[in-house]
XYZ file of N, CA and C in Angstrom:
288
model
N -28.413 -90.553 154.370
C -27.288 -90.463 155.568
C -28.300 -90.387 156.606
N -28.123 -90.729 157.873
C -28.810 -90.616 159.034
C -28.617 -89.201 159.507
N -29.862 -88.487 159.915
C -29.710 -87.135 160.071
C -28.913 -86.909 161.252
N -28.256 -85.740 161.732
C -27.978 -85.273 163.036
C -29.245 -84.323 163.542
N -28.684 -84.587 165.111
C -29.817 -83.828 165.800
C -29.154 -82.377 165.535
N -30.115 -81.352 165.302
C -29.633 -79.890 165.600
C -29.796 -79.514 166.827
N -29.920 -80.097 167.970
C -29.921 -79.606 169.268
C -28.574 -79.073 169.547
N -27.654 -79.555 169.009
C -26.199 -79.254 169.436
C -25.921 -78.021 168.926
N -26.165 -77.717 167.500
C -26.109 -76.420 166.915
C -26.801 -75.264 167.500
N -28.089 -75.835 167.935
C -28.901 -74.527 168.391
C -28.116 -74.053 169.753
N -27.683 -75.236 170.386
C -26.971 -74.653 171.717
C -25.836 -73.963 171.563
N -24.769 -74.129 170.467
C -23.706 -73.743 170.257
C -24.203 -71.942 169.679
N -25.101 -71.996 168.782
C -25.664 -70.843 168.362
C -26.002 -69.911 170.105
N -26.938 -70.512 170.645
C -27.453 -69.537 172.022
C -26.103 -69.666 172.807
N -25.245 -70.298 173.125
C -23.974 -70.003 174.181
C -22.944 -68.918 173.336
N -22.812 -68.941 172.079
C -21.762 -67.853 171.641
C -22.392 -66.617 170.994
N -23.262 -66.762 170.341
C -24.072 -65.455 169.733
C -24.600 -64.682 170.978
N -24.027 -63.256 171.210
C -24.526 -62.794 172.575
C -25.933 -62.362 172.709
N -27.204 -62.009 171.672
C -28.384 -61.597 171.832
C -29.352 -62.379 171.241
N -30.362 -62.570 171.700
C -31.376 -63.183 171.441
C -31.773 -63.072 169.562
N -31.571 -62.071 169.243
C -32.039 -61.344 168.311
C -31.066 -61.674 167.073
N -29.802 -61.835 167.664
C -28.466 -62.363 166.577
C -28.726 -63.697 166.372
N -29.269 -64.265 167.437
C -29.194 -65.796 167.513
C -30.297 -66.138 166.485
N -31.227 -65.381 166.473
C -32.507 -65.735 165.286
C -31.742 -65.446 164.108
N -30.765 -64.446 163.584
C -30.204 -64.302 162.501
C -29.524 -65.572 161.845
N -28.375 -66.141 163.015
C -28.204 -67.438 162.534
C -28.904 -68.449 162.377
N -30.019 -68.653 162.922
C -30.968 -69.662 162.939
C -31.683 -69.329 161.439
N -32.002 -68.422 161.229
C -32.803 -67.939 159.967
C -31.670 -68.342 158.880
N -30.440 -67.740 158.861
C -29.435 -67.919 157.862
C -29.435 -69.417 157.466
N -29.328 -70.386 158.610
C -29.109 -71.945 158.423
C -30.370 -72.172 157.932
N -31.304 -71.896 158.275
C -33.129 -72.444 157.627
C -32.766 -72.121 156.142
N -32.762 -70.877 155.766
C -32.611 -70.176 154.451
C -31.853 -71.062 153.594
N -30.568 -71.561 154.060
C -29.370 -72.533 153.553
C -30.287 -73.767 152.981
N -30.678 -74.276 154.073
C -31.449 -75.539 153.805
C -32.672 -75.431 153.042
N -33.449 -74.518 152.631
C -34.489 -74.304 151.942
C -33.963 -73.974 150.350
N -32.789 -73.161 150.392
C -32.469 -72.991 149.041
C -31.822 -74.583 148.570
N -31.110 -75.110 149.362
C -30.541 -76.472 149.003
C -31.790 -77.496 148.561
N -32.805 -77.341 149.230
C -34.314 -78.559 149.101
C -34.582 -77.928 147.720
N -34.549 -76.718 147.414
C -35.121 -76.476 146.077
C -34.217 -76.288 144.927
N -33.116 -77.107 145.103
C -32.165 -77.210 144.027
C -31.176 -76.377 143.832
N -31.054 -75.326 144.703
C -29.845 -74.428 144.540
C -28.794 -74.753 145.697
N -28.461 -75.656 145.374
C -27.426 -76.813 146.141
C -26.318 -75.822 146.459
N -25.460 -75.419 145.559
C -24.521 -74.661 145.865
C -24.593 -73.488 146.705
N -25.651 -72.564 146.435
C -26.200 -71.477 147.261
C -26.299 -71.819 148.636
N -27.091 -72.902 149.009
C -27.782 -73.307 150.228
C -26.464 -73.576 150.831
N -25.734 -74.719 150.278
C -24.340 -75.075 151.213
C -23.523 -73.963 151.507
N -23.509 -72.950 150.347
C -22.572 -72.013 150.808
C -22.853 -71.282 152.022
N -24.293 -70.766 152.148
C -25.015 -70.349 153.309
C -24.415 -71.097 154.754
N -24.646 -72.401 154.653
C -24.719 -73.108 155.823
C -23.279 -73.310 156.135
N -22.099 -73.280 155.146
C -20.855 -73.452 155.230
C -20.413 -71.981 156.090
N -20.747 -70.990 155.619
C -20.400 -69.551 155.947
C -20.673 -69.480 157.449
N -22.018 -70.060 157.800
C -22.700 -69.941 159.254
C -21.672 -71.055 159.956
N -21.340 -71.829 159.709
C -20.624 -72.838 160.240
C -18.908 -72.252 160.412
N -18.679 -71.654 159.491
C -17.288 -70.945 159.802
C -17.291 -70.013 160.456
N -18.382 -69.203 160.786
C -18.501 -67.833 161.345
C -18.462 -68.466 163.028
N -19.253 -69.759 163.342
C -19.141 -70.224 164.561
C -17.880 -70.829 165.048
N -17.195 -71.331 163.946
C -15.641 -71.737 164.242
C -15.900 -73.498 164.379
N -14.911 -74.181 163.889
C -14.820 -75.524 163.548
C -14.281 -76.169 164.650
N -13.512 -75.321 165.507
C -12.539 -75.678 166.680
C -13.493 -76.895 167.524
N -13.173 -77.981 167.910
C -13.830 -78.805 168.655
C -15.078 -79.199 167.974
N -15.473 -78.921 166.876
C -16.740 -79.330 166.221
C -16.485 -79.670 164.813
N -15.585 -80.011 164.470
C -15.089 -80.200 163.052
C -16.084 -81.853 162.512
N -15.780 -82.715 163.457
C -16.820 -83.767 163.108
C -18.247 -83.461 163.102
N -18.764 -82.836 163.698
C -20.143 -82.611 163.851
C -20.293 -81.702 162.410
N -19.677 -80.715 162.517
C -20.035 -79.743 161.166
C -19.977 -80.606 159.991
N -19.132 -81.532 160.055
C -18.861 -82.258 158.507
C -19.866 -83.348 158.482
N -20.344 -83.762 159.554
C -21.440 -84.620 159.548
C -23.055 -83.742 159.190
N -23.074 -82.817 159.715
C -24.059 -82.074 159.259
C -24.106 -81.980 157.846
N -23.182 -81.415 157.017
C -22.916 -81.425 155.763
C -23.313 -82.597 155.077
N -22.654 -83.682 155.680
C -22.575 -84.739 154.470
C -24.066 -85.329 154.827
N -24.940 -85.039 155.576
C -26.119 -85.728 155.827
C -27.186 -84.662 155.280
N -27.127 -83.607 154.989
C -27.893 -82.614 154.424
C -29.023 -83.131 153.314
N -28.340 -83.928 152.536
C -28.857 -84.426 151.221
C -30.189 -85.221 151.808
N -31.499 -84.684 151.747
C -32.588 -85.791 152.227
C -33.050 -85.303 153.704
N -32.342 -84.419 154.362
C -32.655 -83.852 155.472
C -32.776 -82.404 155.632
N -32.964 -81.458 154.354
C -32.826 -80.160 154.284
C -33.956 -79.871 155.106
N -35.052 -80.211 154.649
C -36.449 -79.654 155.128
C -36.238 -80.094 157.044
N -36.262 -81.246 157.360
C -36.156 -81.439 158.742
C -35.124 -80.533 159.308
N -33.968 -80.182 158.744
C -33.218 -79.236 159.404
C -33.534 -77.890 159.633
N -33.959 -77.553 158.506
C -34.756 -76.043 158.444
C -35.557 -75.989 159.476
N -36.629 -76.897 159.679
C -37.513 -76.789 160.804
C -36.824 -76.962 162.219
N -36.066 -77.945 162.398
C -35.546 -78.355 163.575
C -34.544 -76.913 164.340
N -33.953 -76.159 163.257
C -32.924 -75.144 163.932
C -33.856 -74.222 164.602
N -35.335 -74.292 164.529
C -36.278 -73.319 165.013
C -36.110 -71.807 164.612
N -36.132 -71.414 163.386
C -35.935 -70.228 162.958
C -37.470 -69.670 162.920
N -37.536 -68.167 162.493
C -38.751 -67.414 162.621
C -39.737 -68.164 161.777
N -40.679 -67.992 161.963
C -42.114 -68.714 161.793
C -42.081 -68.411 159.962
N -41.769 -66.968 159.951
C -42.095 -66.648 158.108
C -41.279 -67.548 157.196
N -39.808 -68.064 158.081
C -38.660 -68.816 157.248
C -39.660 -70.191 157.282
N -40.075 -70.890 158.390
C -40.470 -72.052 158.651
C -41.680 -72.275 157.373
N -42.520 -71.132 157.397
C -43.742 -71.119 156.371
C -43.143 -71.613 154.893
N -42.286 -71.023 154.647
C -41.243 -71.309 153.193
C -41.118 -72.963 152.888
N -40.402 -73.514 154.181
C -40.328 -74.766 154.169
C -41.518 -75.580 154.310
N -42.330 -75.442 154.986
C -43.828 -76.188 155.032
C -44.362 -76.335 153.630
N -44.186 -75.092 152.920
C -44.696 -75.218 151.688
C -43.914 -76.094 150.697
N -42.838 -76.794 150.872
C -42.273 -77.622 150.062
C -43.006 -78.798 149.632
């Protein structure tokens, strides 16, 4: 499936999560979920991503969030890097 742009997700996080430190926690959480998914731990990875999306709230974003989840397979690494998590998290993805 065609990948989604994560710019929208980054903007949602940056608009709704009150501090830069907490925003990075959200981004790291999403990237680790993608990493786990890419490593074959699909249920664990998807659980992390779904919990993050639930925390942000589906109202007005349901189609976008569903499309993100539907396009995860094959795009895990790109998504993990595009969310702009900490370098330490990104280094795990680069090693894939």
